[in-house]
CSV table of C-alpha atoms in Angstrom, one decimal:
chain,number,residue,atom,x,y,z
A,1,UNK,CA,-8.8,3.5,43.8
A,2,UNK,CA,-5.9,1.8,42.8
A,3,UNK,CA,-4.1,3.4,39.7
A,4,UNK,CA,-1.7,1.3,37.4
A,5,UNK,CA,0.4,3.2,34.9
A,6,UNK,CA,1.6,0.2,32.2
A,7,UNK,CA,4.1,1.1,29.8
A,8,UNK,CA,7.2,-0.6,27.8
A,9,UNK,CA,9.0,0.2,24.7
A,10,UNK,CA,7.9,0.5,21.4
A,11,UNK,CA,7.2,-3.4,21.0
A,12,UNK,CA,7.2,-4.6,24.2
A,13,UNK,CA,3.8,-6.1,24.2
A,14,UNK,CA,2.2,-3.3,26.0
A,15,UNK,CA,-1.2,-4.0,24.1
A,16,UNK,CA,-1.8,-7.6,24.9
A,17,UNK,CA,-0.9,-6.7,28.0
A,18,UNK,CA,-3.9,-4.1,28.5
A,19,UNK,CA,-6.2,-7.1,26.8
A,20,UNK,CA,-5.2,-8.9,29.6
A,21,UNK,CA,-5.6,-6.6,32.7
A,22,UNK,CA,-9.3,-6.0,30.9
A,23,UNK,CA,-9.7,-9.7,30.7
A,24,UNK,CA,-9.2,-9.4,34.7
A,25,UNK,CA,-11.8,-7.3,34.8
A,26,UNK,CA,-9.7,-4.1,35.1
A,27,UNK,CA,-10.7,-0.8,33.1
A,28,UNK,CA,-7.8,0.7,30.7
A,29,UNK,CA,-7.2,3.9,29.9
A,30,UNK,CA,-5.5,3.5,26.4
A,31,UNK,CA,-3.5,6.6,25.2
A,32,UNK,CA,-2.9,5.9,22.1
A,33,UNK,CA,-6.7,5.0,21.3
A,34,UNK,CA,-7.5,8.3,22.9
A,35,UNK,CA,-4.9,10.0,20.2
A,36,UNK,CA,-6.5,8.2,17.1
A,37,UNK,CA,-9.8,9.2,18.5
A,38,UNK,CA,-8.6,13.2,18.4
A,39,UNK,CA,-7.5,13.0,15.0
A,40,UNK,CA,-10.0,10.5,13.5
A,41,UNK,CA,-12.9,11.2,11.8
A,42,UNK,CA,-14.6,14.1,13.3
A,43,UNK,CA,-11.9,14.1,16.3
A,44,UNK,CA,-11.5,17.3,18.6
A,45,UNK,CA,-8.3,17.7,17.5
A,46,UNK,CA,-8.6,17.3,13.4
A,47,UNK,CA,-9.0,21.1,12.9
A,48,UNK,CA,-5.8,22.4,15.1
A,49,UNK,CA,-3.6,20.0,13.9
A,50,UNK,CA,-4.6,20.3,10.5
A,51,UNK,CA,-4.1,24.0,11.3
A,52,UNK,CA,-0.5,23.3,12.2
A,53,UNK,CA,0.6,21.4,9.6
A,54,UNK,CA,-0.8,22.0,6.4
A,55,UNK,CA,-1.7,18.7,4.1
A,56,UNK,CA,-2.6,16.6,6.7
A,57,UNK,CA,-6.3,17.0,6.1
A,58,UNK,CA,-8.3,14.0,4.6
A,59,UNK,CA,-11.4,13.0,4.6
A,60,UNK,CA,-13.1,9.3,5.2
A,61,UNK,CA,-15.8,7.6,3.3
A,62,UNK,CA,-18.6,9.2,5.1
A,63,UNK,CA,-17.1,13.1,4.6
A,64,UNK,CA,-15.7,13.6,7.6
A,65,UNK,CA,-12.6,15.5,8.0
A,66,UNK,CA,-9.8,13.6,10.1
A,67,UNK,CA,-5.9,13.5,9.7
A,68,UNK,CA,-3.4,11.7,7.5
A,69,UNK,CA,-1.9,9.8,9.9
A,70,UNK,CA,1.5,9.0,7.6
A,71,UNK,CA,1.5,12.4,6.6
A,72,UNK,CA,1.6,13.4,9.7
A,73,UNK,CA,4.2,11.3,11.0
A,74,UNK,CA,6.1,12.2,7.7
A,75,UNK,CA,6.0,16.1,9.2
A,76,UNK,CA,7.0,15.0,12.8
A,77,UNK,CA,9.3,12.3,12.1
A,78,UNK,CA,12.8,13.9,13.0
A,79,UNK,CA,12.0,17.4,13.5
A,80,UNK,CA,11.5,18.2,17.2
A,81,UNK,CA,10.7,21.8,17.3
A,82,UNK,CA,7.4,20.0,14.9
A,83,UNK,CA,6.6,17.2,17.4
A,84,UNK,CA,7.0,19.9,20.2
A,85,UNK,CA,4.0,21.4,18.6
A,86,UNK,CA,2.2,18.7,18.0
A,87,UNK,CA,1.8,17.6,21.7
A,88,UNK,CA,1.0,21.1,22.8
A,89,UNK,CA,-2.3,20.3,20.8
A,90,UNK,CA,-3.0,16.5,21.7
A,91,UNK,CA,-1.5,16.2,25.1
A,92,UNK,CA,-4.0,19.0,27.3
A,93,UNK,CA,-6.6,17.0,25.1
A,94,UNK,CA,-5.4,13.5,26.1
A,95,UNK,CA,-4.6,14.5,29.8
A,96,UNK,CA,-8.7,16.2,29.5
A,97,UNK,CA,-9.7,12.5,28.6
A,98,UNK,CA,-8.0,10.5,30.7
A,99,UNK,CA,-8.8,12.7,33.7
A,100,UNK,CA,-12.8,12.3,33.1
A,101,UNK,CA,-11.6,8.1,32.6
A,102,UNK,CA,-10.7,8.6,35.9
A,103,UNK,CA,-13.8,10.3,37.6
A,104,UNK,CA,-16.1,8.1,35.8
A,105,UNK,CA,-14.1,4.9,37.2
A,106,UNK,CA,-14.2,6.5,40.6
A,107,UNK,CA,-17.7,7.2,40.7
A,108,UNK,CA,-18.2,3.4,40.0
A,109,UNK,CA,-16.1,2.3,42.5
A,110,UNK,CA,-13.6,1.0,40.6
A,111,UNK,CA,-11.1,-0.8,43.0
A,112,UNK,CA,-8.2,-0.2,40.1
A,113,UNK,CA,-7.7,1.2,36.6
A,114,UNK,CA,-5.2,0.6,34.4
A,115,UNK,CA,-3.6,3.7,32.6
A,116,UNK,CA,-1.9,2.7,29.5
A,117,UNK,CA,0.5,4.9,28.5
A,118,UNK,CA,3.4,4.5,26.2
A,119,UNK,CA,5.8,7.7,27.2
A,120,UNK,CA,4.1,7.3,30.8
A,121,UNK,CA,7.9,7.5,32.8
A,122,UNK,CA,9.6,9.8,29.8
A,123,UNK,CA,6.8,12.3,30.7
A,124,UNK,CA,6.8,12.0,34.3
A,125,UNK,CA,3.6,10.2,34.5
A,126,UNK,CA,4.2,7.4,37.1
A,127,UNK,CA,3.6,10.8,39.4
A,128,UNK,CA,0.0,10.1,38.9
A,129,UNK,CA,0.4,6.2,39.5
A,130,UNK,CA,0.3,4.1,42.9
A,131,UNK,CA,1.8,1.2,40.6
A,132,UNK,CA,4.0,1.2,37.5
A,133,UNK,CA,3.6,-2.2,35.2
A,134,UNK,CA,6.9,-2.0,32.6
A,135,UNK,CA,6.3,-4.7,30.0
A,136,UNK,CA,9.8,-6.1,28.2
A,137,UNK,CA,11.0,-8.6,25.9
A,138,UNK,CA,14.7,-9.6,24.6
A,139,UNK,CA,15.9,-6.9,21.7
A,140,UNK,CA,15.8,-9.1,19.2
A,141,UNK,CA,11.5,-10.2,20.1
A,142,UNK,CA,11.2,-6.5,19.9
A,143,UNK,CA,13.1,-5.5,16.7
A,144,UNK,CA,11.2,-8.8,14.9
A,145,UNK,CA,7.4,-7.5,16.6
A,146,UNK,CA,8.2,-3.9,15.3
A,147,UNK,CA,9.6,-4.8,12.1
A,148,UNK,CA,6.4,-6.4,11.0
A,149,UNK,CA,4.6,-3.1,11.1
A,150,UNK,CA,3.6,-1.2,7.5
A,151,UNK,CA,6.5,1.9,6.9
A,152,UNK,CA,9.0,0.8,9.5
A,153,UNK,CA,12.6,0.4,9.0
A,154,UNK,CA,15.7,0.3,10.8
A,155,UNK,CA,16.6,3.7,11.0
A,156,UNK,CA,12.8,4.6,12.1
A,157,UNK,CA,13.1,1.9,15.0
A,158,UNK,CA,16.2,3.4,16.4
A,159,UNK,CA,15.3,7.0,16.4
A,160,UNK,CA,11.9,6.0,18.2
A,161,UNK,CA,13.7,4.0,20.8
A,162,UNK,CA,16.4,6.8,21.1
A,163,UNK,CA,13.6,8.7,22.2
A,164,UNK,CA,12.5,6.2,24.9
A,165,UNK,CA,13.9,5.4,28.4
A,166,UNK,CA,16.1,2.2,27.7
A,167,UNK,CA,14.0,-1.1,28.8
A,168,UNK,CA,16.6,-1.7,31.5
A,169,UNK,CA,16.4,1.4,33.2
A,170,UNK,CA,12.6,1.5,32.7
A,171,UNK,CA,12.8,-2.1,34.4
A,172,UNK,CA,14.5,-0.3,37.5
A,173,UNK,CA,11.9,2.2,38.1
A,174,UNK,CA,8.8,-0.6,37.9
A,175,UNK,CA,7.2,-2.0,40.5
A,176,UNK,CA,6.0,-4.9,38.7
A,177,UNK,CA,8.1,-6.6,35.3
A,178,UNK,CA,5.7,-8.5,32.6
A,179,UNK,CA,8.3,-10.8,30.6
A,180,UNK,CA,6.6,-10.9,27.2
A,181,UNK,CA,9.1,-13.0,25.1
A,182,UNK,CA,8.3,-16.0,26.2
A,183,UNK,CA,4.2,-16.7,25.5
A,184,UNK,CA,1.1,-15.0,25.7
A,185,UNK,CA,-0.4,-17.6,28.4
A,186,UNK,CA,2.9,-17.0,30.4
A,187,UNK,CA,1.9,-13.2,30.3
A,188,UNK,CA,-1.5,-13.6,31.0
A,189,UNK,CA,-0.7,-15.7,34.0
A,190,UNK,CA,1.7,-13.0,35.3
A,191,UNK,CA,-0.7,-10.0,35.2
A,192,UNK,CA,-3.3,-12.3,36.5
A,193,UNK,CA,-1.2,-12.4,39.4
A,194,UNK,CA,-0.5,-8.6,39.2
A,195,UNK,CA,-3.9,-8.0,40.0
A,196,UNK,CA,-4.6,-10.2,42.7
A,197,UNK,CA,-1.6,-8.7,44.4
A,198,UNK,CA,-3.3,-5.2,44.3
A,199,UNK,CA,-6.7,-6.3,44.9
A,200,UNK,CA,-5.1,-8.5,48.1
A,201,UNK,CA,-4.0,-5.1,49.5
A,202,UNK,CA,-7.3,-3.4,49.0
């Protein structure tokens, strides 16, 4: 089995870009889904996080405990030695799901998977991957897609991309570049081809 590891900068167009390997038929791993499903309602992780950072706790329309996400972020956001013990909860929890990902799509046969993961070469993970996907866009199609989102500003942007790998050195170390400033067809077209590629090879 085949394993991708697809990643990119904050903006990049990593998510359309898993839409499309899935649209190929391809099974995705998505990290960051896994994380909102930790500390969503009822997640595994609600009650050690909340734990950790008092005033985090909240509860959804049907009762169910689950995490502040701002609130959260508010508590992480510039303080290190606070994120640093935030991924000692979530990350053994995220790496416990997307290792069972990974037996289930084995014991299908799966040809390939798709891991997407957003930190994927900041934490080493392309160790785990046969093929590393970088998606990347112009600075300014970034800054405009990132810009859009609720709570961001400026000074957020830059201290979450001066914790990232800089596109161009994360375009070095890939084996396969998605341009996604262009269009989504364009995109599509060039993942498309990713995948044959791999499944050629097979």
């Amino acid at each position: 089995m085949i394993i991708i590891g697809l990643t990119g900068s904050i903006g990049m167009g990593k998510s359309t870009a898993a839409r499309a390997f899935r649209s190929c038929g391809v099974a995705v791993y998505d990290a960051d889904a896994q994380v909102h499903k930790l500390i969503g309602p009822g997640g595994t992780a609600v009650a050690a996080v909340a734990a950790a950072f008092p005033g985090v706790l909240a509860r959804d329309r049907a009762d169910r405990d689950l995490i502040d996400r701002p609130a959260l972020a508010a508590k992480v956001f510039d303080d290190p030695a606070a994120l640093a013990r935030l991924e000692a909860i979530l990350h053994p929890m995220a790496g416990r799901a997307k290792e069972k990902f990974l037996g289930v799509a084995a014991r299908r046969g799966e040809p390939m998977v798709v891991l997407d993961i957003p930190l994927l070469l900041e934490t080493g993970g392309e160790r785990d991957c046969d093929v590393v996907v970088v998606v990347s866009a112009p600075p300014f199609v970034q800054a405009g897609r990132v810009m859009q989102r609720p709570g961001m500003t400026a000074k957020r942007l830059q201290a979450i991309l001066d914790k990232q790998i800089p596109d161009h050195e994360k375009r070095l170390r890939a084996d396969f570049i998605v341009r996604t400033g262009l269009d989504r067809a364009y995109s599509l077209r060039a993942i498309a081809r990713i995948v044959k590629i791999i499944r050629d090879t097979l």
